[in-house]
PDB file of C-alpha atoms in Angstrom:
ATOM      1  CA  MET Q   1     110.793 114.928 113.276  1.00 82.00           C
ATOM      2  CA  THR Q   2     111.208 112.767 109.906  1.00 90.00           C
ATOM      3  CA  ASP Q   3     110.004 108.949 109.636  1.00 91.00           C
ATOM      4  CA  GLN Q   4     113.997 108.180 108.773  1.00 93.00           C
ATOM      5  CA  ALA Q   5     115.084 110.371 111.868  1.00 94.00           C
ATOM      6  CA  LEU Q   6     112.663 108.582 113.997  1.00 94.00           C
ATOM      7  CA  ARG Q   7     114.169 105.426 112.929  1.00 95.00           C
ATOM      8  CA  GLU Q   8     117.153 105.631 114.059  1.00 96.00           C
ATOM      9  CA  THR Q   9     116.274 107.353 116.971  1.00 96.00           C
ATOM     10  CA  VAL Q  10     115.056 103.851 117.634  1.00 97.00           C
ATOM     11  CA  ILE Q  11     117.574 102.362 116.397  1.00 97.00           C
ATOM     12  CA  ARG Q  12     119.468 104.253 118.359  1.00 97.00           C
ATOM     13  CA  LEU Q  13     117.747 103.749 121.959  1.00 97.00           C
ATOM     14  CA  ALA Q  14     116.550 100.764 121.417  1.00 97.00           C
ATOM     15  CA  GLN Q  15     120.221  99.026 120.742  1.00 97.00           C
ATOM     16  CA  PRO Q  16     121.533  98.555 123.994  1.00 97.00           C
ATOM     17  CA  VAL Q  17     119.077  96.658 126.099  1.00 97.00           C
ATOM     18  CA  VAL Q  18     118.363  94.982 122.660  1.00 97.00           C
ATOM     19  CA  HIS Q  19     121.992  93.734 122.628  1.00 97.00           C
ATOM     20  CA  SER Q  20     121.885  93.647 126.002  1.00 96.00           C
ATOM     21  CA  LEU Q  21     119.490  90.084 125.516  1.00 96.00           C
ATOM     22  CA  GLY Q  22     121.694  88.737 123.243  1.00 95.00           C
ATOM     23  CA  LEU Q  23     119.432  89.998 120.096  1.00 96.00           C
ATOM     24  CA  VAL Q  24     119.757  92.577 117.383  1.00 95.00           C
ATOM     25  CA  VAL Q  25     117.842  94.665 115.329  1.00 96.00           C
ATOM     26  CA  TRP Q  26     115.519  93.831 112.081  1.00 97.00           C
ATOM     27  CA  GLY Q  27     114.291  97.218 111.725  1.00 97.00           C
ATOM     28  CA  VAL Q  28     111.673 100.105 112.531  1.00 97.00           C
ATOM     29  CA  GLU Q  29     108.400 100.318 110.525  1.00 96.00           C
ATOM     30  CA  ILE Q  30     106.402 104.152 110.727  1.00 95.00           C
ATOM     31  CA  ALA Q  31     103.216 104.590 109.887  1.00 93.00           C
ATOM     32  CA  ARG Q  32     100.991 107.693 110.520  1.00 88.00           C
ATOM     33  CA  ALA Q  33      97.633 107.380 110.264  1.00 83.00           C
ATOM     34  CA  GLY Q  34      95.764 109.627 112.994  1.00 82.00           C
ATOM     35  CA  ARG Q  35      98.157 108.575 116.125  1.00 88.00           C
ATOM     36  CA  THR Q  36     101.478 106.951 114.685  1.00 92.00           C
ATOM     37  CA  LEU Q  37     102.803 103.318 115.384  1.00 95.00           C
ATOM     38  CA  VAL Q  38     106.326 102.645 116.094  1.00 96.00           C
ATOM     39  CA  ARG Q  39     107.018  99.400 115.387  1.00 97.00           C
ATOM     40  CA  LEU Q  40     110.394  97.944 116.575  1.00 98.00           C
ATOM     41  CA  PHE Q  41     111.509  94.159 114.863  1.00 98.00           C
ATOM     42  CA  VAL Q  42     114.142  92.129 116.790  1.00 97.00           C
ATOM     43  CA  ASP Q  43     115.613  88.456 116.191  1.00 95.00           C
ATOM     44  CA  VAL Q  44     117.929  86.523 117.143  1.00 93.00           C
ATOM     45  CA  PRO Q  45     121.793  86.562 115.737  1.00 89.00           C
ATOM     46  CA  THR Q  46     122.235  84.386 112.481  1.00 80.00           C
ATOM     47  CA  ALA Q  47     124.088  81.784 112.801  1.00 59.00           C
ATOM     48  CA  PRO Q  48     126.452  81.480 109.996  1.00 51.00           C
ATOM     49  CA  GLN Q  49     126.446  77.852 108.824  1.00 38.00           C
ATOM     50  CA  ALA Q  50     122.704  78.005 108.661  1.00 40.00           C
ATOM     51  CA  ASP Q  51     121.080  76.786 105.829  1.00 41.00           C
ATOM     52  CA  GLU Q  52     117.643  75.403 105.727  1.00 40.00           C
ATOM     53  CA  HIS Q  53     114.347  77.401 106.671  1.00 42.00           C
ATOM     54  CA  GLN Q  54     112.201  77.235 109.782  1.00 42.00           C
ATOM     55  CA  ALA Q  55     109.533  79.744 110.352  1.00 39.00           C
ATOM     56  CA  ALA Q  56     110.061  81.222 114.065  1.00 43.00           C
ATOM     57  CA  PRO Q  57     106.758  81.996 116.198  1.00 45.00           C
ATOM     58  CA  GLY Q  58     106.049  86.101 116.567  1.00 52.00           C
ATOM     59  CA  GLY Q  59     105.612  87.616 119.604  1.00 54.00           C
ATOM     60  CA  THR Q  60     104.903  91.442 119.638  1.00 54.00           C
ATOM     61  CA  ALA Q  61     104.009  93.498 123.105  1.00 55.00           C
ATOM     62  CA  VAL Q  62     101.876  97.165 122.895  1.00 51.00           C
ATOM     63  CA  LEU Q  63     102.154  99.830 124.284  1.00 49.00           C
ATOM     64  CA  SER Q  64      99.723 102.987 123.979  1.00 43.00           C
ATOM     65  CA  ALA Q  65     101.925 106.149 124.912  1.00 43.00           C
ATOM     66  CA  ALA Q  66     100.490 109.982 124.771  1.00 37.00           C
ATOM     67  CA  GLY Q  67     103.083 112.207 124.479  1.00 35.00           C
ATOM     68  CA  VAL Q  68     105.500 109.782 125.555  1.00 34.00           C
ATOM     69  CA  SER Q  69     119.836 101.484 107.795  1.00 34.00           C
ATOM     70  CA  GLU Q  70     118.012  99.500 109.986  1.00 38.00           C
ATOM     71  CA  GLY Q  71     119.934  96.435 110.926  1.00 39.00           C
ATOM     72  CA  PHE Q  72     119.187  93.044 110.115  1.00 40.00           C
ATOM     73  CA  ALA Q  73     119.517  89.556 111.233  1.00 41.00           C
ATOM     74  CA  PRO Q  74     117.106  86.927 109.556  1.00 42.00           C
ATOM     75  CA  SER Q  75     117.128  84.526 112.666  1.00 46.00           C
ATOM     76  CA  ASP Q  76     114.065  81.779 110.442  1.00 50.00           C
ATOM     77  CA  HIS Q  77     116.910  79.037 109.361  1.00 45.00           C
ATOM     78  CA  ARG Q  78     117.560  76.209 111.300  1.00 41.00           C
ATOM     79  CA  PRO Q  79     121.433  75.241 113.315  1.00 41.00           C
ATOM     80  CA  ASP Q  80     123.230  73.095 111.283  1.00 45.00           C
ATOM     81  CA  GLU Q  81     122.020  68.943 112.935  1.00 43.00           C
ATOM     82  CA  SER Q  82     125.579  67.856 112.544  1.00 44.00           C
ATOM     83  CA  SER Q  83     126.712  70.456 115.906  1.00 45.00           C
ATOM     84  CA  ASP Q  84     127.278  69.125 119.094  1.00 49.00           C
ATOM     85  CA  ALA Q  85     123.728  67.279 120.480  1.00 50.00           C
ATOM     86  CA  SER Q  86     125.207  68.244 123.719  1.00 56.00           C
ATOM     87  CA  ALA Q  87     124.981  71.587 122.984  1.00 54.00           C
ATOM     88  CA  PRO Q  88     121.797  73.870 124.062  1.00 59.00           C
ATOM     89  CA  ALA Q  89     119.762  74.607 121.271  1.00 64.00           C
ATOM     90  CA  ALA Q  90     120.202  77.770 119.403  1.00 63.00           C
ATOM     91  CA  PRO Q  91     116.941  80.350 120.291  1.00 71.00           C
ATOM     92  CA  LEU Q  92     114.883  80.604 117.127  1.00 82.00           C
ATOM     93  CA  SER Q  93     112.691  83.623 117.765  1.00 87.00           C
ATOM     94  CA  ALA Q  94     112.383  86.913 120.791  1.00 92.00           C
ATOM     95  CA  THR Q  95     110.367  86.037 123.355  1.00 94.00           C
ATOM     96  CA  ILE Q  96     107.751  87.336 124.188  1.00 95.00           C
ATOM     97  CA  GLU Q  97     108.970  88.437 127.691  1.00 96.00           C
ATOM     98  CA  GLN Q  98     111.885  89.920 125.768  1.00 96.00           C
ATOM     99  CA  CYS Q  99     109.681  91.381 123.495  1.00 96.00           C
ATOM    100  CA  GLU Q 100     107.866  92.736 127.204  1.00 97.00           C
ATOM    101  CA  GLU Q 101     111.342  94.419 128.474  1.00 97.00           C
ATOM    102  CA  ILE Q 102     112.681  95.606 124.953  1.00 97.00           C
ATOM    103  CA  SER Q 103     109.347  98.225 125.214  1.00 97.00           C
ATOM    104  CA  ARG Q 104     109.557  99.105 128.512  1.00 97.00           C
ATOM    105  CA  HIS Q 105     112.850 100.518 128.335  1.00 97.00           C
ATOM    106  CA  LEU Q 106     112.427 102.055 124.999  1.00 97.00           C
ATOM    107  CA  ALA Q 107     109.215 104.368 126.020  1.00 96.00           C
ATOM    108  CA  LEU Q 108     110.935 105.163 129.089  1.00 96.00           C
ATOM    109  CA  ALA Q 109     113.662 106.904 127.158  1.00 96.00           C
ATOM    110  CA  LEU Q 110     111.105 108.070 124.194  1.00 95.00           C
ATOM    111  CA  GLU Q 111     109.772 109.548 126.739  1.00 93.00           C
ATOM    112  CA  VAL Q 112     113.043 111.043 128.601  1.00 94.00           C
ATOM    113  CA  GLU Q 113     114.225 112.337 125.267  1.00 91.00           C
ATOM    114  CA  ASP Q 114     111.012 114.115 124.060  1.00 90.00           C
ATOM    115  CA  SER Q 115     111.190 112.255 121.219  1.00 86.00           C
ATOM    116  CA  ILE Q 116     108.295 111.799 119.714  1.00 89.00           C
ATOM    117  CA  PRO Q 117     105.519 114.817 120.904  1.00 85.00           C
ATOM    118  CA  ASP Q 118     102.168 113.586 119.614  1.00 87.00           C
ATOM    119  CA  ALA Q 119     100.680 110.531 120.999  1.00 90.00           C
ATOM    120  CA  TYR Q 120     102.336 106.842 119.660  1.00 92.00           C
ATOM    121  CA  VAL Q 121     101.741 104.034 119.756  1.00 95.00           C
ATOM    122  CA  LEU Q 122     104.914 101.803 120.375  1.00 96.00           C
ATOM    123  CA  GLU Q 123     105.247  98.237 119.354  1.00 96.00           C
ATOM    124  CA  VAL Q 124     108.350  95.328 119.782  1.00 97.00           C
ATOM    125  CA  SER Q 125     108.021  91.985 117.767  1.00 95.00           C
ATOM    126  CA  THR Q 126     109.537  89.540 116.136  1.00 95.00           C
ATOM    127  CA  PRO Q 127     109.829  89.696 111.835  1.00 94.00           C
ATOM    128  CA  GLY Q 128     106.970  86.220 112.132  1.00 90.00           C
ATOM    129  CA  LEU Q 129     106.594  83.938 109.318  1.00 86.00           C
ATOM    130  CA  SER Q 130     105.735  86.695 106.994  1.00 90.00           C
ATOM    131  CA  ARG Q 131     108.754  88.995 107.500  1.00 94.00           C
ATOM    132  CA  LEU Q 132     108.798  92.509 106.214  1.00 96.00           C
ATOM    133  CA  PHE Q 133     112.478  92.996 104.638  1.00 97.00           C
ATOM    134  CA  PHE Q 134     114.081  95.942 105.017  1.00 97.00           C
ATOM    135  CA  SER Q 135     117.158  95.902 103.002  1.00 96.00           C
ATOM    136  CA  LEU Q 136     118.575  93.736  99.864  1.00 96.00           C
ATOM    137  CA  GLU Q 137     121.106  92.556 102.231  1.00 95.00           C
ATOM    138  CA  GLN Q 138     118.331  90.799 104.423  1.00 95.00           C
ATOM    139  CA  MET Q 139     116.577  89.476 101.397  1.00 96.00           C
ATOM    140  CA  ALA Q 140     120.072  87.364 100.558  1.00 94.00           C
ATOM    141  CA  ARG Q 141     119.210  84.270 102.868  1.00 92.00           C
ATOM    142  CA  TYR Q 142     115.700  83.773 101.290  1.00 95.00           C
ATOM    143  CA  VAL Q 143     116.593  83.391  97.389  1.00 96.00           C
ATOM    144  CA  GLY Q 144     113.461  80.230  96.529  1.00 95.00           C
ATOM    145  CA  ASP Q 145     110.732  81.203  99.543  1.00 95.00           C
ATOM    146  CA  VAL Q 146     107.890  83.489  97.444  1.00 96.00           C
ATOM    147  CA  VAL Q 147     108.198  87.367  98.146  1.00 97.00           C
ATOM    148  CA  GLU Q 148     105.170  89.927  97.468  1.00 97.00           C
ATOM    149  CA  ALA Q 149     106.660  93.626  97.054  1.00 98.00           C
ATOM    150  CA  ARG Q 150     104.439  96.150  96.886  1.00 97.00           C
ATOM    151  CA  LEU Q 151     106.187  99.003  94.312  1.00 97.00           C
ATOM    152  CA  HIS Q 152     105.785 103.272  94.390  1.00 96.00           C
ATOM    153  CA  THR Q 153     105.291 102.765  90.594  1.00 94.00           C
ATOM    154  CA  PRO Q 154     103.532 100.252  88.259  1.00 93.00           C
ATOM    155  CA  VAL Q 155     106.709  98.215  86.889  1.00 92.00           C
ATOM    156  CA  ALA Q 156     106.655  95.978  84.300  1.00 88.00           C
ATOM    157  CA  SER Q 157     109.201  93.162  82.739  1.00 84.00           C
ATOM    158  CA  THR Q 158     111.740  94.776  80.383  1.00 78.00           C
ATOM    159  CA  ASP Q 159     111.808  90.655  78.579  1.00 78.00           C
ATOM    160  CA  PRO Q 160     110.399  90.607  75.324  1.00 73.00           C
ATOM    161  CA  ALA Q 161     108.341  87.215  75.922  1.00 70.00           C
ATOM    162  CA  ALA Q 162     106.671  89.202  78.865  1.00 75.00           C
ATOM    163  CA  HIS Q 163     102.336  89.224  78.977  1.00 77.00           C
ATOM    164  CA  GLY Q 164     100.126  91.768  80.849  1.00 78.00           C
ATOM    165  CA  GLY Q 165     101.084  95.022  81.442  1.00 83.00           C
ATOM    166  CA  PRO Q 166     102.653  97.025  84.242  1.00 90.00           C
ATOM    167  CA  ARG Q 167     102.416  95.818  87.435  1.00 93.00           C
ATOM    168  CA  ARG Q 168     102.975  97.806  91.052  1.00 95.00           C
ATOM    169  CA  ILE Q 169     101.536  94.125  93.134  1.00 96.00           C
ATOM    170  CA  TRP Q 170     104.257  91.228  91.802  1.00 96.00           C
ATOM    171  CA  ARG Q 171     104.366  88.204  93.810  1.00 96.00           C
ATOM    172  CA  GLY Q 172     107.359  85.371  92.771  1.00 96.00           C
ATOM    173  CA  THR Q 173     110.022  83.368  93.522  1.00 96.00           C
ATOM    174  CA  LEU Q 174     112.887  85.181  94.822  1.00 97.00           C
ATOM    175  CA  THR Q 175     115.460  83.814  92.269  1.00 96.00           C
ATOM    176  CA  ALA Q 176     118.419  86.296  92.403  1.00 97.00           C
ATOM    177  CA  VAL Q 177     119.156  89.539  94.588  1.00 97.00           C
ATOM    178  CA  GLU Q 178     121.212  91.800  93.153  1.00 96.00           C
ATOM    179  CA  GLU Q 179     123.466  95.440  93.706  1.00 95.00           C
ATOM    180  CA  GLU Q 180     120.595  97.665  92.482  1.00 96.00           C
ATOM    181  CA  GLY Q 181     117.354  95.153  93.069  1.00 97.00           C
ATOM    182  CA  PHE Q 182     115.907  91.400  92.854  1.00 97.00           C
ATOM    183  CA  VAL Q 183     114.209  88.715  90.510  1.00 96.00           C
ATOM    184  CA  LEU Q 184     111.576  87.150  90.961  1.00 96.00           C
ATOM    185  CA  ALA Q 185     109.922  84.571  89.142  1.00 94.00           C
ATOM    186  CA  PRO Q 186     105.831  85.462  89.439  1.00 94.00           C
ATOM    187  CA  VAL Q 187     103.945  82.856  90.686  1.00 94.00           C
ATOM    188  CA  ALA Q 188      99.715  82.518  91.262  1.00 93.00           C
ATOM    189  CA  ILE Q 189      98.748  81.512  95.222  1.00 90.00           C
ATOM    190  CA  SER Q 190      95.380  79.592  94.768  1.00 88.00           C
ATOM    191  CA  PRO Q 191      92.650  79.910  97.401  1.00 84.00           C
ATOM    192  CA  GLU Q 192      94.015  76.035  99.012  1.00 83.00           C
ATOM    193  CA  GLY Q 193      97.550  77.432  99.336  1.00 85.00           C
ATOM    194  CA  HIS Q 194      99.102  75.803  95.873  1.00 88.00           C
ATOM    195  CA  VAL Q 195     102.009  78.043  94.224  1.00 91.00           C
ATOM    196  CA  GLU Q 196     101.320  77.877  90.535  1.00 91.00           C
ATOM    197  CA  ASP Q 197     104.181  79.501  87.852  1.00 91.00           C
ATOM    198  CA  GLU Q 198     101.860  82.035  85.886  1.00 89.00           C
ATOM    199  CA  ASN Q 199     104.454  80.765  82.897  1.00 86.00           C
ATOM    200  CA  HIS Q 200     106.581  84.264  83.011  1.00 88.00           C
ATOM    201  CA  PRO Q 201     109.636  85.208  82.581  1.00 90.00           C
ATOM    202  CA  PRO Q 202     111.653  86.594  85.621  1.00 92.00           C
ATOM    203  CA  VAL Q 203     110.996  90.510  86.575  1.00 94.00           C
ATOM    204  CA  PHE Q 204     113.916  92.689  88.093  1.00 95.00           C
ATOM    205  CA  LEU Q 205     112.553  95.256  89.973  1.00 96.00           C
ATOM    206  CA  PRO Q 206     114.801  98.113  91.736  1.00 96.00           C
ATOM    207  CA  TRP Q 207     114.739  98.288  95.341  1.00 97.00           C
ATOM    208  CA  SER Q 208     114.019 102.262  95.043  1.00 96.00           C
ATOM    209  CA  SER Q 209     110.796 101.660  93.844  1.00 96.00           C
ATOM    210  CA  VAL Q 210     109.650  99.095  96.470  1.00 97.00           C
ATOM    211  CA  ARG Q 211     108.069 100.406  98.307  1.00 96.00           C
ATOM    212  CA  ARG Q 212     107.204  96.967 100.533  1.00 96.00           C
ATOM    213  CA  ALA Q 213     108.637  93.794 100.544  1.00 97.00           C
ATOM    214  CA  THR Q 214     107.195  90.972 102.322  1.00 97.00           C
ATOM    215  CA  ARG Q 215     107.958  86.760 102.682  1.00 96.00           C
ATOM    216  CA  MET Q 216     105.643  85.405 102.160  1.00 94.00           C
ATOM    217  CA  TYR Q 217     104.427  82.717 104.454  1.00 89.00           C
ATOM    218  CA  ILE Q 218     102.047  80.248 102.491  1.00 83.00           C
ATOM    219  CA  PHE Q 219     100.270  76.743 103.586  1.00 78.00           C
ATOM    220  CA  LYS Q 220      97.924  74.676 102.511  1.00 75.00           C
ATOM    221  CA  GLN Q 221      94.414  74.189 103.476  1.00 73.00           C
ATOM    222  CA  PRO Q 222      93.286  70.395 104.435  1.00 75.00           C
ATOM    223  CA  GLN Q 223      91.301  68.618 102.424  1.00 68.00           C
ATOM    224  CA  LYS Q 224      88.585  67.002 103.973  1.00 69.00           C
ATOM    225  CA  PRO Q 225      88.375  63.472 104.083  1.00 72.00           C
ATOM    226  CA  GLY Q 226      86.722  61.830 101.411  1.00 66.00           C
ATOM    227  CA  LYS Q 227      86.023  65.426  99.167  1.00 61.00           C
ATOM    228  CA  LYS Q 228      87.402  65.292  95.595  1.00 60.00           C
ATOM    229  CA  PRO Q 229      87.622  68.694  94.265  1.00 55.00           C
ATOM    230  CA  GLY Q 230      85.525  69.286  90.914  1.00 51.00           C
ATOM    231  CA  ASN Q 231      83.298  66.210  92.130  1.00 51.00           C
ATOM    232  CA  LYS Q 232      80.713  68.376  93.482  1.00 50.00           C
ATOM    233  CA  PRO Q 233      77.174  67.929  91.392  1.00 48.00           C
ATOM    234  CA  ARG Q 234      75.448  71.175  90.132  1.00 50.00           C
ATOM    235  CA  GLY Q 235      71.894  72.617  89.014  1.00 50.00           C
ATOM    236  CA  LYS Q 236      69.627  70.761  88.495  1.00 48.00           C
ATOM    237  CA  ASP Q 237      71.813  67.056  89.415  1.00 47.00           C
ATOM    238  CA  ALA Q 238      71.749  68.545  93.054  1.00 47.00           C
ATOM    239  CA  PRO Q 239      70.806  66.490  95.585  1.00 48.00           C
ATOM    240  CA  ALA Q 240      67.156  67.702  97.343  1.00 47.00           C
ATOM    241  CA  GLY Q 241      66.640  67.089 101.128  1.00 43.00           C
ATOM    242  CA  LYS Q 242      69.121  68.366 103.507  1.00 43.00           C
ATOM    243  CA  GLY Q 243      71.749  68.746 102.079  1.00 41.00           C
ATOM    244  CA  GLY Q 244      70.982  71.653  99.843  1.00 40.00           C
ATOM    245  CA  GLN Q 245      69.542  73.314 103.150  1.00 35.00           C
ATOM    246  CA  THR Q 246      72.814  72.988 105.211  1.00 32.00           C
ATOM    247  CA  ALA Q 247      74.632  74.884 102.309  1.00 34.00           C
ATOM    248  CA  LYS Q 248      71.841  77.407 102.388  1.00 35.00           C
ATOM    249  CA  LYS Q 249      73.061  78.040 106.510  1.00 35.00           C
ATOM    250  CA  LYS Q 250      76.559  78.463 105.110  1.00 35.00           C
ATOM    251  CA  ALA Q 251      75.990  80.620 102.954  1.00 33.00           C
ATOM    252  CA  ALA Q 252      73.528  83.039 104.714  1.00 35.00           C
ATOM    253  CA  SER Q 253      76.167  82.954 107.298  1.00 37.00           C
ATOM    254  CA  GLY Q 254      78.170  85.139 105.310  1.00 37.00           C
ATOM    255  CA  LYS Q 255      81.765  83.315 107.090  1.00 37.00           C
ATOM    256  CA  LYS Q 256      84.355  82.873 104.199  1.00 37.00           C
ATOM    257  CA  THR Q 257      88.062  80.831 105.101  1.00 36.00           C
ATOM    258  CA  GLY Q 258      91.123  82.290 105.287  1.00 35.00           C
ATOM    259  CA  ASN Q 259      93.728  83.286 103.168  1.00 36.00           C
ATOM    260  CA  SER Q 260      96.066  81.022 102.010  1.00 35.00           C
ATOM    261  CA  VAL Q 261      98.872  83.357 103.149  1.00 36.00           C
ATOM    262  CA  ALA Q 262      99.743  83.335 107.212  1.00 36.00           C
ATOM    263  CA  ASP Q 263     100.295  86.432 109.447  1.00 38.00           C
ATOM    264  CA  ASN Q 264     103.509  86.735 110.416  1.00 41.00           C
ATOM    265  CA  ASP Q 265     103.154  87.887 114.547  1.00 51.00           C
ATOM    266  CA  HIS Q 266     101.121  87.047 117.453  1.00 40.00           C
ATOM    267  CA  THR Q 267     100.536  89.804 120.041  1.00 39.00           C
ATOM    268  CA  ALA Q 268     100.073  90.603 124.120  1.00 36.00           C
ATOM    269  CA  SER Q 269      99.079  93.733 125.449  1.00 33.00           C
TER     270      SER Q 269
END
C-alpha cells in the first residue's frame, strides 16, 4: 500500500471516533525507517470568530503493533473573549485521554482490515505548538507566524535584490498564502530566541516543492540576574581562582543549552 493510500485509509477509519469526540482530523504522517510509523494528528474545531494565537498543549498516545487529502482545522487560537462569560470555555486541544481512546479504536480497525501487514507503530497526537502543515488552507490562519519550510530541491528568490544562492531550508515570517504556494520573509533566530530580519527580500515557495512545512514556536531564553551580554572578560583579563575552575567544570561536562525552538508534543506511552 502506498503512503497516500495508507493516509486515506487511516483517515477513513479514524473519522467516526474522532467526530464522536467532537474533534477533527488535522492530518496523517507516515514515516518508513525500519518499522513503519503512522502518526494521526487530531484537533478541536476552529471557532469562526477566533483571531488570536494561543498555543495548545500537546498530547500523544503511542501504541506498538506487530502485523497489526488530509483533513484540517487549526485550533490554537483563543476564542473571542467578548462572548458570553457564562458559557463554558472552549477546549484548546484534544486531551491525552481522547488521544488514547482514538488510538484504541483505530488500532482495532486497522487490525480488522489488515491494512498494514508489517510491524508498525501507531501514534495519535495533537498538532501541538510547532504544528506540521498538510495544506495551504491550514497555513492561511497562521500569517504572521514564523514558519520553517524544508524543500525537495533548493529554491532561490526570484527578486533581483536577493543575496545568496538557492536554499533547501527556508525560515521566515509567513506574509501571504496564495493559490499555488506561500511567501516567507526570511529571518534568523538567535540562540537566545530573538527573531531578526535577514534583510532579504520575501521569497515565494511553491507548495509542490515543499517536503515539510511547520510553524515554529519560539521562546526567549531567560537571562540570568546580574548577567549582561558582552560583559565577560576574556583571555588574560579573565579572573583567576574559583571562577575559572567552575567554567572548566561546566565545559568538561559537555552540557548544551536547549534550542530556542520548542518541541510540539508531550508523549504518553
